[in-house]
XYZ file of C-alpha atoms in Angstrom:
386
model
C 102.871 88.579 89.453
C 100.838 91.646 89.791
C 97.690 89.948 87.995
C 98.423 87.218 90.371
C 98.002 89.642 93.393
C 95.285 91.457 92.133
C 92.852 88.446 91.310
C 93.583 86.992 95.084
C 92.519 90.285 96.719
C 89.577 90.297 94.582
C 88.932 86.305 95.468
C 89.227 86.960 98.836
C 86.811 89.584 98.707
C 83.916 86.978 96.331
C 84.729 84.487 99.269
C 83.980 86.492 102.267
C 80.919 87.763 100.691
C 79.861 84.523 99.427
C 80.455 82.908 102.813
C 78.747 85.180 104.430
C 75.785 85.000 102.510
C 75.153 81.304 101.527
C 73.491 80.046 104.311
C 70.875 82.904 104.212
C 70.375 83.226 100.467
C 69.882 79.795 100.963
C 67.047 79.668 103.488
C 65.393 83.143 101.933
C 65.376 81.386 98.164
C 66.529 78.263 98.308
C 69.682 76.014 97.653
C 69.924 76.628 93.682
C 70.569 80.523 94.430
C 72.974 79.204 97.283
C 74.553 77.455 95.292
C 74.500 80.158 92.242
C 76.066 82.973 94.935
C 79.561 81.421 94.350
C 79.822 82.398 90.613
C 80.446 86.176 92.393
C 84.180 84.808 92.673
C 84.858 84.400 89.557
C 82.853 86.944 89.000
C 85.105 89.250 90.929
C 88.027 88.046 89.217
C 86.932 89.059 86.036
C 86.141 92.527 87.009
C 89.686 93.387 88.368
C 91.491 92.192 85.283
C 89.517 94.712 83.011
C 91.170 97.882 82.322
C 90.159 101.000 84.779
C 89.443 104.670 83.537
C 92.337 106.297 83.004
C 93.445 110.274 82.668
C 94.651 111.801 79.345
C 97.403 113.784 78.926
C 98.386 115.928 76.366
C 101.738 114.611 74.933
C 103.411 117.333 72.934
C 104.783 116.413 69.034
C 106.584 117.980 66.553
C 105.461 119.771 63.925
C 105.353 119.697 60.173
C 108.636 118.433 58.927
C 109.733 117.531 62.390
C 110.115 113.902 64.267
C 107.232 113.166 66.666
C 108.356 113.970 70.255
C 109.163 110.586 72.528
C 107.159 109.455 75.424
C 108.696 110.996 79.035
C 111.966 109.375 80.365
C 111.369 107.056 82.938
C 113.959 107.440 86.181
C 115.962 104.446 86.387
C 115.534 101.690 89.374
C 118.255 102.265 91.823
C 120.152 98.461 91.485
C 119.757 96.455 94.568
C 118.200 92.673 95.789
C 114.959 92.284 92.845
C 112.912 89.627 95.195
C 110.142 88.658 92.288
C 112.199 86.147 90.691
C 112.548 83.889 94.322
C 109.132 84.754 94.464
C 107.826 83.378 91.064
C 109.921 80.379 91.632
C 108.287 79.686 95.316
C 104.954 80.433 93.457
C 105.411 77.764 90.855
C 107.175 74.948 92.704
C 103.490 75.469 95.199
C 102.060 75.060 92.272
C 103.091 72.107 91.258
C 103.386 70.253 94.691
C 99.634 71.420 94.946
C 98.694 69.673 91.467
C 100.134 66.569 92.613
C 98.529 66.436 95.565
C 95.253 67.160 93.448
C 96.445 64.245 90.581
C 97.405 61.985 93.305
C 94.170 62.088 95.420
C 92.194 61.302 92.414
C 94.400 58.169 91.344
C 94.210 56.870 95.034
C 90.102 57.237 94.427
C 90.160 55.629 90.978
C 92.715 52.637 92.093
C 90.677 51.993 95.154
C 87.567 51.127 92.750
C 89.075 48.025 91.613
C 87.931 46.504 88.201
C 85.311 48.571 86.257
C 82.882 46.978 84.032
C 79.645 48.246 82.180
C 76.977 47.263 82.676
C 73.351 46.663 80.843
C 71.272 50.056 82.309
C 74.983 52.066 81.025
C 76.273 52.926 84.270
C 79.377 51.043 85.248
C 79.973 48.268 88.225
C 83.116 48.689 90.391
C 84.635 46.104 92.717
C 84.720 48.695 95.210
C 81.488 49.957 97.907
C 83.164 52.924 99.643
C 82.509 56.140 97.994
C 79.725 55.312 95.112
C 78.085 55.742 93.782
C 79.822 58.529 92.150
C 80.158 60.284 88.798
C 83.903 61.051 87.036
C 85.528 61.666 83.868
C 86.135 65.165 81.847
C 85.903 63.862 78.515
C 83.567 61.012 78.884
C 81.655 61.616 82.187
C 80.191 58.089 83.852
C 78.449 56.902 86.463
C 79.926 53.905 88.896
C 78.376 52.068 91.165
C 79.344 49.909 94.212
C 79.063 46.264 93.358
C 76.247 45.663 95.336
C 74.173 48.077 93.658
C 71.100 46.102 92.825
C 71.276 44.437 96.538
C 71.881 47.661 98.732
C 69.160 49.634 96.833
C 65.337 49.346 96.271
C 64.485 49.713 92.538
C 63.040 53.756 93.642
C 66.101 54.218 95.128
C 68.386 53.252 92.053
C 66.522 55.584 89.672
C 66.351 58.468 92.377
C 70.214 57.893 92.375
C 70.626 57.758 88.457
C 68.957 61.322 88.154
C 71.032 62.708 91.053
C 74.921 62.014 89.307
C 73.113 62.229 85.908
C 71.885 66.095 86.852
C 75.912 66.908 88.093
C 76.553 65.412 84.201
C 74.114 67.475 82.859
C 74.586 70.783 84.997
C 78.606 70.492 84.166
C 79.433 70.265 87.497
C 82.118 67.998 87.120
C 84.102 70.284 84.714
C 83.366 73.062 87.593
C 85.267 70.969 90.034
C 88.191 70.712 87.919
C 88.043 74.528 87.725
C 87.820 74.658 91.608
C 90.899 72.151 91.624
C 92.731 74.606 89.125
C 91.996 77.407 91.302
C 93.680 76.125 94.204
C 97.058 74.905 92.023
C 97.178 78.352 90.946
C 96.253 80.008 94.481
C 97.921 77.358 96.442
C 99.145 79.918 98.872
C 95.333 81.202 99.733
C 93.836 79.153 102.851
C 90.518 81.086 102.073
C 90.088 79.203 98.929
C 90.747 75.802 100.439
C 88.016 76.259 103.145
C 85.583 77.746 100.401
C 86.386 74.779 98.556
C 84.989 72.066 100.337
C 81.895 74.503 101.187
C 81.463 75.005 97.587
C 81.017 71.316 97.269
C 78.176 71.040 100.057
C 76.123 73.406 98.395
C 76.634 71.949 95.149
C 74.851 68.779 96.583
C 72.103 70.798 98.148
C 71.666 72.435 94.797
C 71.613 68.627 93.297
C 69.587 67.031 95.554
C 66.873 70.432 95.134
C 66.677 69.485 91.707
C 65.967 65.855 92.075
C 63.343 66.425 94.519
C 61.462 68.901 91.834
C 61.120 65.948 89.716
C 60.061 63.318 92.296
C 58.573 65.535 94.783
C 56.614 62.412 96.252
C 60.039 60.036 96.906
C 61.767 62.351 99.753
C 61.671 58.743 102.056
C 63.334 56.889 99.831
C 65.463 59.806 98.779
C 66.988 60.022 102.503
C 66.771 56.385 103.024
C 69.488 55.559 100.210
C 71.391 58.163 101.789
C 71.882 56.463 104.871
C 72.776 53.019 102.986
C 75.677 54.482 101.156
C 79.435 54.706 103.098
C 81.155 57.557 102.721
C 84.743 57.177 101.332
C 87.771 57.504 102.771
C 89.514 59.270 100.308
C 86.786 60.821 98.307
C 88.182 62.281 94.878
C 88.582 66.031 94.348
C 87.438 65.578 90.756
C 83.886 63.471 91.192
C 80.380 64.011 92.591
C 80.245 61.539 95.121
C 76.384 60.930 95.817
C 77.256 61.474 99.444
C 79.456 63.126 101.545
C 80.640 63.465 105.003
C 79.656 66.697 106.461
C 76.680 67.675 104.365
C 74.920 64.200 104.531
C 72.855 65.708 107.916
C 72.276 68.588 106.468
C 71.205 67.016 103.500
C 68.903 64.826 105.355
C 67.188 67.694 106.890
C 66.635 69.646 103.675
C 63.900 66.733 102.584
C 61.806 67.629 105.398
C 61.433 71.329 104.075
C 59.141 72.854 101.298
C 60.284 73.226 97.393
C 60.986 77.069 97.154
C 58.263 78.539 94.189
C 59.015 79.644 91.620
C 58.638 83.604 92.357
C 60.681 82.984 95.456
C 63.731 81.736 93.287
C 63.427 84.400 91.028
C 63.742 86.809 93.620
C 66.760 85.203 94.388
C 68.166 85.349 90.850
C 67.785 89.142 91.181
C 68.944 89.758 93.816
C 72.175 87.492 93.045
C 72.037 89.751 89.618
C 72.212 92.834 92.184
C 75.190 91.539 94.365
C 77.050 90.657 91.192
C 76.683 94.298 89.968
C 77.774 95.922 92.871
C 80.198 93.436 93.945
C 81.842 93.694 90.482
C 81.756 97.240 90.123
C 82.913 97.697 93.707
C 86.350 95.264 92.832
C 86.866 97.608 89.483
C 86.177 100.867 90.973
C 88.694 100.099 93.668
C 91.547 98.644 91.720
C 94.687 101.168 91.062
C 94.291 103.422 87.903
C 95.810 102.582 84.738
C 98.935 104.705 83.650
C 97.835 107.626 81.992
C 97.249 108.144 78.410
C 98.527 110.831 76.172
C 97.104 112.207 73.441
C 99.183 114.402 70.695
C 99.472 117.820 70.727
C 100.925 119.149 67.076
C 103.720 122.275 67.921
C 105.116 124.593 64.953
C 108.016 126.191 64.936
C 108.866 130.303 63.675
C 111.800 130.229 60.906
C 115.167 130.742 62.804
C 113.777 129.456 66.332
C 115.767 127.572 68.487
C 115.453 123.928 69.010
C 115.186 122.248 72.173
C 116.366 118.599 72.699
C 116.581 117.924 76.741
C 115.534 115.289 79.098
C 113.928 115.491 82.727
C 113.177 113.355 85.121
C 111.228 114.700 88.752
C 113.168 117.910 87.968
C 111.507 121.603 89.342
C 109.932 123.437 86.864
C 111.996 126.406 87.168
C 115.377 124.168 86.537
C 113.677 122.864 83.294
C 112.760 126.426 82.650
C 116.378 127.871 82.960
C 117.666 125.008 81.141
C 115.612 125.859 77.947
C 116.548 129.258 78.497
C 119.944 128.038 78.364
C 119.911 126.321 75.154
C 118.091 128.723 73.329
C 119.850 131.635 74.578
C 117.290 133.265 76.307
C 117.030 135.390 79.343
C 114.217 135.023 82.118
C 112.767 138.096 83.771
C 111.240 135.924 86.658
C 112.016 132.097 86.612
C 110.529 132.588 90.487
C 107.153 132.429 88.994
C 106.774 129.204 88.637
C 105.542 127.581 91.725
C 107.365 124.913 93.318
C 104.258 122.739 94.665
C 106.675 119.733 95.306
C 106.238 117.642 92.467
C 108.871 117.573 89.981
C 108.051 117.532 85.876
C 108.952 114.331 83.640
C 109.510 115.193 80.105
C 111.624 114.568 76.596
C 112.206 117.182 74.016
C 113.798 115.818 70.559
C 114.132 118.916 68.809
C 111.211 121.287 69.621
C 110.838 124.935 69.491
C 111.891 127.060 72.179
C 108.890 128.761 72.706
C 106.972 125.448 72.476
C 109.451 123.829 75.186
C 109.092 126.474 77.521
C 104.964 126.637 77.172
C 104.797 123.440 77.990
C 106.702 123.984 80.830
C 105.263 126.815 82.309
C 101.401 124.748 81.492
C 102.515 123.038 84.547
C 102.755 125.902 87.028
C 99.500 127.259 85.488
C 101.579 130.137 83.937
C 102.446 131.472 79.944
C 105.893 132.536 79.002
C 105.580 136.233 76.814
C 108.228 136.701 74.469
C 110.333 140.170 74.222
C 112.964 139.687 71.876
C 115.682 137.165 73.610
C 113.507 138.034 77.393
C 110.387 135.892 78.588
C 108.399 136.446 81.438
C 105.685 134.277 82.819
C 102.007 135.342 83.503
C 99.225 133.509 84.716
C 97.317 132.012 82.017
C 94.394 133.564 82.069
C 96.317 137.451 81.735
C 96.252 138.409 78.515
C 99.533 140.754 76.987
């Protein structure tokens, strides 16, 4: 649940900054870097889930012919209502409702096509005219057309429209819109994502329709004209690259009248989209909480006829710990008062240490030394030498 929490933050934070900078990456370099901006989310995603630096602690062990110390002993959770069980549940059930929505808008799109049949040029004919053409499938991506195809458009028109669904095939957009329909089964419960999503599908067009016109630079009339011939579906599929779409189709339009972007001016773009992932990424990892800290060994030896320690404390005062060594070991302390009390308590588990080892350790964390006179200690700062 925690991964789950941390990767929406850090979506949230790709899709602000992606949706506030599409439309002018866009009109500085062009709809491919537009379109490219939204791989920050992802992106973003990534970065939080890697591990962050972390401090090391020294984590003291036995000596020679002594068992290795255990890690500190955790306090135990006070029992009482745990809520992250209801909440997993609620998360899954959203889930699930959300990927049936997603499985049943895309059999609504493919019933409504009717019979399917291939044809000669290897795209394939459907009954249907509302929506197509379009391009579909995972596994075996195809192209379908309405059924009057060769009727509604010139012969310019038809091949304009076989290299627009035939780039989404070849770019792998359609597998990108089945990751886009995971996302939003998984983060069901983000209304960011949902309004990013059908933004993210606009620009993908743009992006499409850029790369078209770079190979028939001369055919933006006939371009825009099939546009306006085709009728926008109904129930368009969340899966498929329709060849057009409601909102965008203006926009779309309007693009045609505007220059090609060169080729300097989209890689200006690319580097600056290499900058923003950088910082964005770095930004998300920087800023996520710090790992637990680690420990590293640090090898104690004991004096023939020491005392050993074995003791456990959780959030306990120094100067308790420090009288309950003394305790044990049957030791007296000239000035226990030494030890600061800065407010925060010491963690710790001795299995059988030396005394003198227990009570270093100790004292380490008040930036004091014990010095041993026979059965009396008596802390000094750490940098006074006796």
């Amino acid at each position: 649940m925690i991964v789950l929490i941390e990767t929406t933050v850090a979506m949230s934070l790709g899709l602000l900054l992606v949706l506030g900078l599409r439309l002018r990456l866009r009109r500085a370099f062009g709809a491919a870097i537009g379109y490219a901006a939204w791989a920050l989310v992802p992106l973003a995603m990534i970065a939080v889930l890697l591990p962050s630096a972390a401090r090391t602690l020294p984590l003291a062990a036995a000596g020679a012919g002594m068992s290795p110390m255990p890690p500190p002993m955790q306090a135990a959770a006070p029992a009482g209502f745990d809520p992250m069980p209801w909440l997993l549940v609620l998360w899954a059930v959203g889930a699930m409702v959300m990927a049936a929505t997603v499985w049943r808008q895309q059999r609504r799109f493919q019933r409504a096509l009717g019979r399917i049949e291939r044809r000669e040029d290897g795209l394939y004919q459907a009954e249907a005219i509302l929506g197509l053409p379009a391009a579909f499938g995972l596994l075996r991506p195809r192209i379908v057309v309405q059924r009057d195809f060769d009727t509604r458009y010139s012969a310019d028109q038809q091949a304009l429209i076989r290299t627009h669904e035939r780039s989404h095939i070849r770019r792998g957009d359609l597998h990108v819109n089945a990751f886009v329909a995971w996302l939003r089964c998984v983060y069901w419960f983000n209304p960011l994502l949902h309004y990013a999503a059908r933004r993210f599908r606009h620009d993908q067009e743009l992006a499409c329709d850029l790369r078209v016109l770079a190979r028939h630079p001369r055919s933006r009339r006939s371009y825009g004209e099939a546009m306006l011939k085709t009728l926008l579906a109904a129930n368009p599929s969340p899966l498929a690259c329709h060849w057009a779409q409601a909102h965008p189709l203006k926009e779309r339009i309007l693009m045609l009248k505007q220059p090609l972007p060169a080729a300097k001016r989209v890689a200006t773009g690319a580097a600056v989209l290499a900058v923003l992932a950088m910082a964005s990424g770095f930004g998300v990892w920087a800023g996520q909480p710090a790992d637990a800290p680690k420990t590293e060994s640090v090898y104690l030896h004991s004096v023939p006829g020491e005392p050993m320690i074995s003791l456990a404390a959780t959030d306990e005062r120094p100067r308790e710990v420090a009288r309950r060594i003394a305790s044990q070991a049957g030791l007296v302390l000239a000035n226990p008062e030494a030890l600061a009390d800065s407010g925060k308590g010491v963690s710790l588990q001795f299995d059988r240490i030396p005394a003198r080892s227990a009570l270093e350790l100790v004292a380490g964390s008040s930036g004091m030394k014990p010095v041993f006179q026979g059965a009396s200690v008596t802390f000094v700062p750490v940098d006074v030498k006796r």
